[in-house]
Amino acid sequence: MPSDQIVTAAASLTAIAIVAFAMLRGWQGWLTLKERELERTAGGATLSRGESARETDTGSALGAARIELSDLKERIRRLEAIASGVDL
């Protein structure tokens, strides 16, 4: 009886180790893929429509600035509402 339990435990431990190893390899592969994508966009590679990665970075920075500006405007509106005693 104890030998059956030992065999089951050993098989389960082996299965867990195999699954963990496969997941680790997948994670490392995903990280490598993301590193290559970052290197490709940061390296000044040309995109499909002919614009450079530098132009894309500027566009995303402008978009981020617009979002930040709208957030600041919303905060100002909330502060003005608090100052005037109005609940939002």
PDB file of N, CA and C in Angstrom:
ATOM      1  N   MET A   1       0.804  -1.190   0.000  1.00  0.00           N
ATOM      2  CA  MET A   1       0.000   0.000   0.000  1.00  0.00           C
ATOM      3  C   MET A   1       0.859   1.271   0.000  1.00  0.00           C
ATOM      4  N   PRO A   2       1.847   1.386   0.878  1.00  0.00           N
ATOM      5  CA  PRO A   2       2.665   2.590   0.854  1.00  0.00           C
ATOM      6  C   PRO A   2       3.430   2.748  -0.458  1.00  0.00           C
ATOM      7  N   SER A   3       3.762   1.663  -1.106  1.00  0.00           N
ATOM      8  CA  SER A   3       4.495   1.783  -2.359  1.00  0.00           C
ATOM      9  C   SER A   3       3.622   2.411  -3.445  1.00  0.00           C
ATOM     10  N   ASP A   4       2.302   2.142  -3.433  1.00  0.00           N
ATOM     11  CA  ASP A   4       1.402   2.769  -4.395  1.00  0.00           C
ATOM     12  C   ASP A   4       1.346   4.282  -4.174  1.00  0.00           C
ATOM     13  N   GLN A   5       1.337   4.670  -2.927  1.00  0.00           N
ATOM     14  CA  GLN A   5       1.298   6.103  -2.614  1.00  0.00           C
ATOM     15  C   GLN A   5       2.604   6.792  -3.041  1.00  0.00           C
ATOM     16  N   ILE A   6       3.711   6.098  -2.854  1.00  0.00           N
ATOM     17  CA  ILE A   6       5.002   6.666  -3.233  1.00  0.00           C
ATOM     18  C   ILE A   6       5.080   6.813  -4.757  1.00  0.00           C
ATOM     19  N   VAL A   7       4.603   5.825  -5.489  1.00  0.00           N
ATOM     20  CA  VAL A   7       4.615   5.883  -6.944  1.00  0.00           C
ATOM     21  C   VAL A   7       3.721   7.022  -7.433  1.00  0.00           C
ATOM     22  N   THR A   8       2.546   7.169  -6.839  1.00  0.00           N
ATOM     23  CA  THR A   8       1.631   8.241  -7.211  1.00  0.00           C
ATOM     24  C   THR A   8       2.241   9.600  -6.903  1.00  0.00           C
ATOM     25  N   ALA A   9       2.861   9.739  -5.750  1.00  0.00           N
ATOM     26  CA  ALA A   9       3.491  11.005  -5.382  1.00  0.00           C
ATOM     27  C   ALA A   9       4.653  11.328  -6.309  1.00  0.00           C
ATOM     28  N   ALA A  10       5.456  10.334  -6.644  1.00  0.00           N
ATOM     29  CA  ALA A  10       6.597  10.561  -7.536  1.00  0.00           C
ATOM     30  C   ALA A  10       6.118  10.941  -8.941  1.00  0.00           C
ATOM     31  N   ALA A  11       5.085  10.284  -9.415  1.00  0.00           N
ATOM     32  CA  ALA A  11       4.544  10.606 -10.736  1.00  0.00           C
ATOM     33  C   ALA A  11       3.950  12.013 -10.745  1.00  0.00           C
ATOM     34  N   SER A  12       3.263  12.380  -9.684  1.00  0.00           N
ATOM     35  CA  SER A  12       2.686  13.720  -9.593  1.00  0.00           C
ATOM     36  C   SER A  12       3.782  14.779  -9.540  1.00  0.00           C
ATOM     37  N   LEU A  13       4.807  14.526  -8.768  1.00  0.00           N
ATOM     38  CA  LEU A  13       5.923  15.465  -8.670  1.00  0.00           C
ATOM     39  C   LEU A  13       6.627  15.614 -10.015  1.00  0.00           C
ATOM     40  N   THR A  14       6.798  14.517 -10.725  1.00  0.00           N
ATOM     41  CA  THR A  14       7.417  14.565 -12.048  1.00  0.00           C
ATOM     42  C   THR A  14       6.551  15.355 -13.025  1.00  0.00           C
ATOM     43  N   ALA A  15       5.250  15.139 -12.983  1.00  0.00           N
ATOM     44  CA  ALA A  15       4.336  15.864 -13.870  1.00  0.00           C
ATOM     45  C   ALA A  15       4.367  17.361 -13.576  1.00  0.00           C
ATOM     46  N   ILE A  16       4.392  17.718 -12.308  1.00  0.00           N
ATOM     47  CA  ILE A  16       4.449  19.134 -11.927  1.00  0.00           C
ATOM     48  C   ILE A  16       5.760  19.758 -12.399  1.00  0.00           C
ATOM     49  N   ALA A  17       6.856  19.028 -12.270  1.00  0.00           N
ATOM     50  CA  ALA A  17       8.151  19.540 -12.713  1.00  0.00           C
ATOM     51  C   ALA A  17       8.166  19.748 -14.227  1.00  0.00           C
ATOM     52  N   ILE A  18       7.573  18.825 -14.980  1.00  0.00           N
ATOM     53  CA  ILE A  18       7.530  18.954 -16.437  1.00  0.00           C
ATOM     54  C   ILE A  18       6.688  20.160 -16.840  1.00  0.00           C
ATOM     55  N   VAL A  19       5.534  20.330 -16.213  1.00  0.00           N
ATOM     56  CA  VAL A  19       4.665  21.466 -16.530  1.00  0.00           C
ATOM     57  C   VAL A  19       5.356  22.780 -16.160  1.00  0.00           C
ATOM     58  N   ALA A  20       6.013  22.823 -15.014  1.00  0.00           N
ATOM     59  CA  ALA A  20       6.714  24.039 -14.599  1.00  0.00           C
ATOM     60  C   ALA A  20       7.845  24.375 -15.567  1.00  0.00           C
ATOM     61  N   PHE A  21       8.577  23.368 -16.018  1.00  0.00           N
ATOM     62  CA  PHE A  21       9.658  23.596 -16.971  1.00  0.00           C
ATOM     63  C   PHE A  21       9.114  24.117 -18.293  1.00  0.00           C
ATOM     64  N   ALA A  22       8.010  23.546 -18.771  1.00  0.00           N
ATOM     65  CA  ALA A  22       7.408  24.001 -20.031  1.00  0.00           C
ATOM     66  C   ALA A  22       6.913  25.440 -19.906  1.00  0.00           C
ATOM     67  N   MET A  23       6.322  25.781 -18.779  1.00  0.00           N
ATOM     68  CA  MET A  23       5.841  27.144 -18.578  1.00  0.00           C
ATOM     69  C   MET A  23       7.008  28.128 -18.494  1.00  0.00           C
ATOM     70  N   LEU A  24       8.092  27.722 -17.868  1.00  0.00           N
ATOM     71  CA  LEU A  24       9.272  28.572 -17.785  1.00  0.00           C
ATOM     72  C   LEU A  24       9.852  28.832 -19.166  1.00  0.00           C
ATOM     73  N   ARG A  25       9.924  27.805 -19.996  1.00  0.00           N
ATOM     74  CA  ARG A  25      10.431  27.982 -21.361  1.00  0.00           C
ATOM     75  C   ARG A  25       9.521  28.909 -22.158  1.00  0.00           C
ATOM     76  N   GLY A  26       8.228  28.771 -21.989  1.00  0.00           N
ATOM     77  CA  GLY A  26       7.286  29.654 -22.672  1.00  0.00           C
ATOM     78  C   GLY A  26       7.438  31.090 -22.224  1.00  0.00           C
ATOM     79  N   TRP A  27       7.620  31.293 -20.934  1.00  0.00           N
ATOM     80  CA  TRP A  27       7.809  32.647 -20.393  1.00  0.00           C
ATOM     81  C   TRP A  27       9.087  33.273 -20.944  1.00  0.00           C
ATOM     82  N   GLN A  28      10.160  32.505 -20.987  1.00  0.00           N
ATOM     83  CA  GLN A  28      11.416  33.016 -21.518  1.00  0.00           C
ATOM     84  C   GLN A  28      11.289  33.356 -23.004  1.00  0.00           C
ATOM     85  N   GLY A  29      10.566  32.524 -23.736  1.00  0.00           N
ATOM     86  CA  GLY A  29      10.337  32.808 -25.147  1.00  0.00           C
ATOM     87  C   GLY A  29       9.531  34.075 -25.349  1.00  0.00           C
ATOM     88  N   TRP A  30       8.526  34.284 -24.502  1.00  0.00           N
ATOM     89  CA  TRP A  30       7.706  35.496 -24.603  1.00  0.00           C
ATOM     90  C   TRP A  30       8.538  36.734 -24.288  1.00  0.00           C
ATOM     91  N   LEU A  31       9.383  36.642 -23.273  1.00  0.00           N
ATOM     92  CA  LEU A  31      10.249  37.773 -22.939  1.00  0.00           C
ATOM     93  C   LEU A  31      11.226  38.076 -24.076  1.00  0.00           C
ATOM     94  N   THR A  32      11.766  37.043 -24.696  1.00  0.00           N
ATOM     95  CA  THR A  32      12.666  37.240 -25.832  1.00  0.00           C
ATOM     96  C   THR A  32      11.935  37.921 -26.985  1.00  0.00           C
ATOM     97  N   LEU A  33      10.703  37.502 -27.239  1.00  0.00           N
ATOM     98  CA  LEU A  33       9.905  38.124 -28.296  1.00  0.00           C
ATOM     99  C   LEU A  33       9.687  39.605 -28.015  1.00  0.00           C
ATOM    100  N   LYS A  34       9.327  39.942 -26.792  1.00  0.00           N
ATOM    101  CA  LYS A  34       9.090  41.342 -26.437  1.00  0.00           C
ATOM    102  C   LYS A  34      10.379  42.162 -26.519  1.00  0.00           C
ATOM    103  N   GLU A  35      11.506  41.586 -26.136  1.00  0.00           N
ATOM    104  CA  GLU A  35      12.785  42.291 -26.258  1.00  0.00           C
ATOM    105  C   GLU A  35      13.098  42.594 -27.717  1.00  0.00           C
ATOM    106  N   ARG A  36      12.851  41.628 -28.587  1.00  0.00           N
ATOM    107  CA  ARG A  36      13.095  41.849 -30.014  1.00  0.00           C
ATOM    108  C   ARG A  36      12.178  42.931 -30.568  1.00  0.00           C
ATOM    109  N   GLU A  37      10.916  42.943 -30.130  1.00  0.00           N
ATOM    110  CA  GLU A  37       9.993  43.979 -30.583  1.00  0.00           C
ATOM    111  C   GLU A  37      10.463  45.359 -30.128  1.00  0.00           C
ATOM    112  N   LEU A  38      10.929  45.443 -28.897  1.00  0.00           N
ATOM    113  CA  LEU A  38      11.427  46.724 -28.400  1.00  0.00           C
ATOM    114  C   LEU A  38      12.673  47.175 -29.147  1.00  0.00           C
ATOM    115  N   GLU A  39      13.581  46.247 -29.409  1.00  0.00           N
ATOM    116  CA  GLU A  39      14.788  46.586 -30.157  1.00  0.00           C
ATOM    117  C   GLU A  39      14.452  47.033 -31.572  1.00  0.00           C
ATOM    118  N   ARG A  40      13.464  46.380 -32.171  1.00  0.00           N
ATOM    119  CA  ARG A  40      13.089  46.718 -33.543  1.00  0.00           C
ATOM    120  C   ARG A  40      12.486  48.117 -33.607  1.00  0.00           C
ATOM    121  N   THR A  41      11.612  48.459 -32.667  1.00  0.00           N
ATOM    122  CA  THR A  41      10.986  49.781 -32.699  1.00  0.00           C
ATOM    123  C   THR A  41      11.942  50.863 -32.215  1.00  0.00           C
ATOM    124  N   ALA A  42      12.797  50.552 -31.273  1.00  0.00           N
ATOM    125  CA  ALA A  42      13.733  51.554 -30.753  1.00  0.00           C
ATOM    126  C   ALA A  42      14.939  51.727 -31.677  1.00  0.00           C
ATOM    127  N   GLY A  43      15.209  50.749 -32.511  1.00  0.00           N
ATOM    128  CA  GLY A  43      16.367  50.800 -33.387  1.00  0.00           C
ATOM    129  C   GLY A  43      16.168  51.649 -34.624  1.00  0.00           C
ATOM    130  N   GLY A  44      15.004  52.262 -34.791  1.00  0.00           N
ATOM    131  CA  GLY A  44      14.767  53.115 -35.951  1.00  0.00           C
ATOM    132  C   GLY A  44      14.366  52.333 -37.185  1.00  0.00           C
ATOM    133  N   ALA A  45      13.767  51.166 -36.990  1.00  0.00           N
ATOM    134  CA  ALA A  45      13.328  50.363 -38.124  1.00  0.00           C
ATOM    135  C   ALA A  45      12.172  51.056 -38.833  1.00  0.00           C
ATOM    136  N   THR A  46      12.038  50.801 -40.119  1.00  0.00           N
ATOM    137  CA  THR A  46      10.968  51.404 -40.894  1.00  0.00           C
ATOM    138  C   THR A  46       9.705  50.577 -40.742  1.00  0.00           C
ATOM    139  N   LEU A  47       8.591  51.260 -40.547  1.00  0.00           N
ATOM    140  CA  LEU A  47       7.319  50.583 -40.402  1.00  0.00           C
ATOM    141  C   LEU A  47       6.693  50.335 -41.763  1.00  0.00           C
ATOM    142  N   SER A  48       5.572  49.632 -41.791  1.00  0.00           N
ATOM    143  CA  SER A  48       4.973  49.221 -43.051  1.00  0.00           C
ATOM    144  C   SER A  48       4.480  50.392 -43.888  1.00  0.00           C
ATOM    145  N   ARG A  49       4.032  51.473 -43.310  1.00  0.00           N
ATOM    146  CA  ARG A  49       3.520  52.601 -44.068  1.00  0.00           C
ATOM    147  C   ARG A  49       4.604  53.602 -44.424  1.00  0.00           C
ATOM    148  N   GLY A  50       5.848  53.302 -44.165  1.00  0.00           N
ATOM    149  CA  GLY A  50       6.929  54.176 -44.558  1.00  0.00           C
ATOM    150  C   GLY A  50       7.333  55.182 -43.501  1.00  0.00           C
ATOM    151  N   GLU A  51       6.648  55.220 -42.381  1.00  0.00           N
ATOM    152  CA  GLU A  51       7.058  56.160 -41.346  1.00  0.00           C
ATOM    153  C   GLU A  51       8.033  55.471 -40.410  1.00  0.00           C
ATOM    154  N   SER A  52       8.945  56.228 -39.892  1.00  0.00           N
ATOM    155  CA  SER A  52       9.967  55.631 -39.029  1.00  0.00           C
ATOM    156  C   SER A  52       9.417  55.422 -37.633  1.00  0.00           C
ATOM    157  N   ALA A  53      10.127  54.616 -36.856  1.00  0.00           N
ATOM    158  CA  ALA A  53       9.715  54.354 -35.477  1.00  0.00           C
ATOM    159  C   ALA A  53       9.809  55.621 -34.650  1.00  0.00           C
ATOM    160  N   ARG A  54      10.686  56.529 -35.038  1.00  0.00           N
ATOM    161  CA  ARG A  54      10.830  57.792 -34.313  1.00  0.00           C
ATOM    162  C   ARG A  54       9.545  58.610 -34.414  1.00  0.00           C
ATOM    163  N   GLU A  55       8.933  58.637 -35.614  1.00  0.00           N
ATOM    164  CA  GLU A  55       7.682  59.351 -35.793  1.00  0.00           C
ATOM    165  C   GLU A  55       6.568  58.701 -34.982  1.00  0.00           C
ATOM    166  N   THR A  56       6.590  57.393 -34.904  1.00  0.00           N
ATOM    167  CA  THR A  56       5.591  56.689 -34.116  1.00  0.00           C
ATOM    168  C   THR A  56       5.740  57.041 -32.649  1.00  0.00           C
ATOM    169  N   ASP A  57       6.983  57.122 -32.158  1.00  0.00           N
ATOM    170  CA  ASP A  57       7.207  57.493 -30.768  1.00  0.00           C
ATOM    171  C   ASP A  57       6.690  58.896 -30.493  1.00  0.00           C
ATOM    172  N   THR A  58       6.902  59.823 -31.420  1.00  0.00           N
ATOM    173  CA  THR A  58       6.420  61.180 -31.236  1.00  0.00           C
ATOM    174  C   THR A  58       4.902  61.197 -31.196  1.00  0.00           C
ATOM    175  N   GLY A  59       4.283  60.408 -32.050  1.00  0.00           N
ATOM    176  CA  GLY A  59       2.824  60.354 -32.060  1.00  0.00           C
ATOM    177  C   GLY A  59       2.271  59.833 -30.748  1.00  0.00           C
ATOM    178  N   SER A  60       2.876  58.812 -30.207  1.00  0.00           N
ATOM    179  CA  SER A  60       2.384  58.265 -28.955  1.00  0.00           C
ATOM    180  C   SER A  60       2.651  59.242 -27.806  1.00  0.00           C
ATOM    181  N   ALA A  61       3.729  60.014 -27.908  1.00  0.00           N
ATOM    182  CA  ALA A  61       4.001  61.007 -26.870  1.00  0.00           C
ATOM    183  C   ALA A  61       2.962  62.119 -26.924  1.00  0.00           C
ATOM    184  N   LEU A  62       2.567  62.506 -28.131  1.00  0.00           N
ATOM    185  CA  LEU A  62       1.526  63.521 -28.260  1.00  0.00           C
ATOM    186  C   LEU A  62       0.197  63.009 -27.724  1.00  0.00           C
ATOM    187  N   GLY A  63      -0.092  61.754 -28.001  1.00  0.00           N
ATOM    188  CA  GLY A  63      -1.321  61.158 -27.477  1.00  0.00           C
ATOM    189  C   GLY A  63      -1.307  61.104 -25.965  1.00  0.00           C
ATOM    190  N   ALA A  64      -0.168  60.742 -25.401  1.00  0.00           N
ATOM    191  CA  ALA A  64      -0.044  60.696 -23.943  1.00  0.00           C
ATOM    192  C   ALA A  64      -0.191  62.089 -23.344  1.00  0.00           C
ATOM    193  N   ALA A  65       0.351  63.096 -24.033  1.00  0.00           N
ATOM    194  CA  ALA A  65       0.228  64.472 -23.544  1.00  0.00           C
ATOM    195  C   ALA A  65      -1.222  64.920 -23.572  1.00  0.00           C
ATOM    196  N   ARG A  66      -1.958  64.538 -24.605  1.00  0.00           N
ATOM    197  CA  ARG A  66      -3.375  64.890 -24.684  1.00  0.00           C
ATOM    198  C   ARG A  66      -4.170  64.234 -23.571  1.00  0.00           C
ATOM    199  N   ILE A  67      -3.870  62.981 -23.298  1.00  0.00           N
ATOM    200  CA  ILE A  67      -4.560  62.279 -22.219  1.00  0.00           C
ATOM    201  C   ILE A  67      -4.249  62.941 -20.883  1.00  0.00           C
ATOM    202  N   GLU A  68      -2.992  63.279 -20.667  1.00  0.00           N
ATOM    203  CA  GLU A  68      -2.607  63.934 -19.418  1.00  0.00           C
ATOM    204  C   GLU A  68      -3.285  65.292 -19.290  1.00  0.00           C
ATOM    205  N   LEU A  69      -3.374  66.022 -20.385  1.00  0.00           N
ATOM    206  CA  LEU A  69      -4.030  67.325 -20.369  1.00  0.00           C
ATOM    207  C   LEU A  69      -5.505  67.179 -20.037  1.00  0.00           C
ATOM    208  N   SER A  70      -6.162  66.184 -20.603  1.00  0.00           N
ATOM    209  CA  SER A  70      -7.584  65.990 -20.287  1.00  0.00           C
ATOM    210  C   SER A  70      -7.768  65.566 -18.832  1.00  0.00           C
ATOM    211  N   ASP A  71      -6.835  64.774 -18.304  1.00  0.00           N
ATOM    212  CA  ASP A  71      -6.899  64.409 -16.885  1.00  0.00           C
ATOM    213  C   ASP A  71      -6.752  65.644 -15.997  1.00  0.00           C
ATOM    214  N   LEU A  72      -5.832  66.525 -16.355  1.00  0.00           N
ATOM    215  CA  LEU A  72      -5.647  67.746 -15.562  1.00  0.00           C
ATOM    216  C   LEU A  72      -6.885  68.625 -15.616  1.00  0.00           C
ATOM    217  N   LYS A  73      -7.504  68.732 -16.789  1.00  0.00           N
ATOM    218  CA  LYS A  73      -8.738  69.522 -16.902  1.00  0.00           C
ATOM    219  C   LYS A  73      -9.843  68.939 -16.025  1.00  0.00           C
ATOM    220  N   GLU A  74      -9.954  67.621 -16.021  1.00  0.00           N
ATOM    221  CA  GLU A  74     -10.973  66.978 -15.187  1.00  0.00           C
ATOM    222  C   GLU A  74     -10.695  67.226 -13.701  1.00  0.00           C
ATOM    223  N   ARG A  75      -9.459  67.196 -13.293  1.00  0.00           N
ATOM    224  CA  ARG A  75      -9.111  67.492 -11.893  1.00  0.00           C
ATOM    225  C   ARG A  75      -9.458  68.926 -11.536  1.00  0.00           C
ATOM    226  N   ILE A  76      -9.194  69.844 -12.451  1.00  0.00           N
ATOM    227  CA  ILE A  76      -9.531  71.249 -12.196  1.00  0.00           C
ATOM    228  C   ILE A  76     -11.031  71.399 -12.033  1.00  0.00           C
ATOM    229  N   ARG A  77     -11.815  70.743 -12.905  1.00  0.00           N
ATOM    230  CA  ARG A  77     -13.279  70.800 -12.772  1.00  0.00           C
ATOM    231  C   ARG A  77     -13.735  70.264 -11.426  1.00  0.00           C
ATOM    232  N   ARG A  78     -13.143  69.171 -10.992  1.00  0.00           N
ATOM    233  CA  ARG A  78     -13.520  68.601  -9.697  1.00  0.00           C
ATOM    234  C   ARG A  78     -13.161  69.548  -8.554  1.00  0.00           C
ATOM    235  N   LEU A  79     -11.970  70.137  -8.621  1.00  0.00           N
ATOM    236  CA  LEU A  79     -11.566  71.076  -7.568  1.00  0.00           C
ATOM    237  C   LEU A  79     -12.462  72.305  -7.554  1.00  0.00           C
ATOM    238  N   GLU A  80     -12.840  72.823  -8.719  1.00  0.00           N
ATOM    239  CA  GLU A  80     -13.753  73.961  -8.771  1.00  0.00           C
ATOM    240  C   GLU A  80     -15.112  73.599  -8.205  1.00  0.00           C
ATOM    241  N   ALA A  81     -15.575  72.374  -8.481  1.00  0.00           N
ATOM    242  CA  ALA A  81     -16.850  71.931  -7.938  1.00  0.00           C
ATOM    243  C   ALA A  81     -16.775  71.805  -6.420  1.00  0.00           C
ATOM    244  N   ILE A  82     -15.670  71.310  -5.915  1.00  0.00           N
ATOM    245  CA  ILE A  82     -15.496  71.197  -4.458  1.00  0.00           C
ATOM    246  C   ILE A  82     -15.457  72.593  -3.836  1.00  0.00           C
ATOM    247  N   ALA A  83     -14.763  73.514  -4.499  1.00  0.00           N
ATOM    248  CA  ALA A  83     -14.658  74.862  -3.967  1.00  0.00           C
ATOM    249  C   ALA A  83     -16.008  75.569  -3.937  1.00  0.00           C
ATOM    250  N   SER A  84     -16.859  75.289  -4.920  1.00  0.00           N
ATOM    251  CA  SER A  84     -18.166  75.934  -4.947  1.00  0.00           C
ATOM    252  C   SER A  84     -19.201  75.168  -4.129  1.00  0.00           C
ATOM    253  N   GLY A  85     -18.838  73.999  -3.613  1.00  0.00           N
ATOM    254  CA  GLY A  85     -19.727  73.233  -2.744  1.00  0.00           C
ATOM    255  C   GLY A  85     -20.677  72.337  -3.494  1.00  0.00           C
ATOM    256  N   VAL A  86     -20.381  72.003  -4.745  1.00  0.00           N
ATOM    257  CA  VAL A  86     -21.254  71.140  -5.552  1.00  0.00           C
ATOM    258  C   VAL A  86     -20.700  69.729  -5.530  1.00  0.00           C
ATOM    259  N   ASP A  87     -21.606  68.763  -5.322  1.00  0.00           N
ATOM    260  CA  ASP A  87     -21.189  67.355  -5.380  1.00  0.00           C
ATOM    261  C   ASP A  87     -21.237  66.859  -6.815  1.00  0.00           C
ATOM    262  N   LEU A  88     -20.233  66.072  -7.212  1.00  0.00           N
ATOM    263  CA  LEU A  88     -20.229  65.522  -8.561  1.00  0.00           C
ATOM    264  C   LEU A  88     -20.816  64.130  -8.564  1.00  0.00           C
TER     265      LEU A  88
END
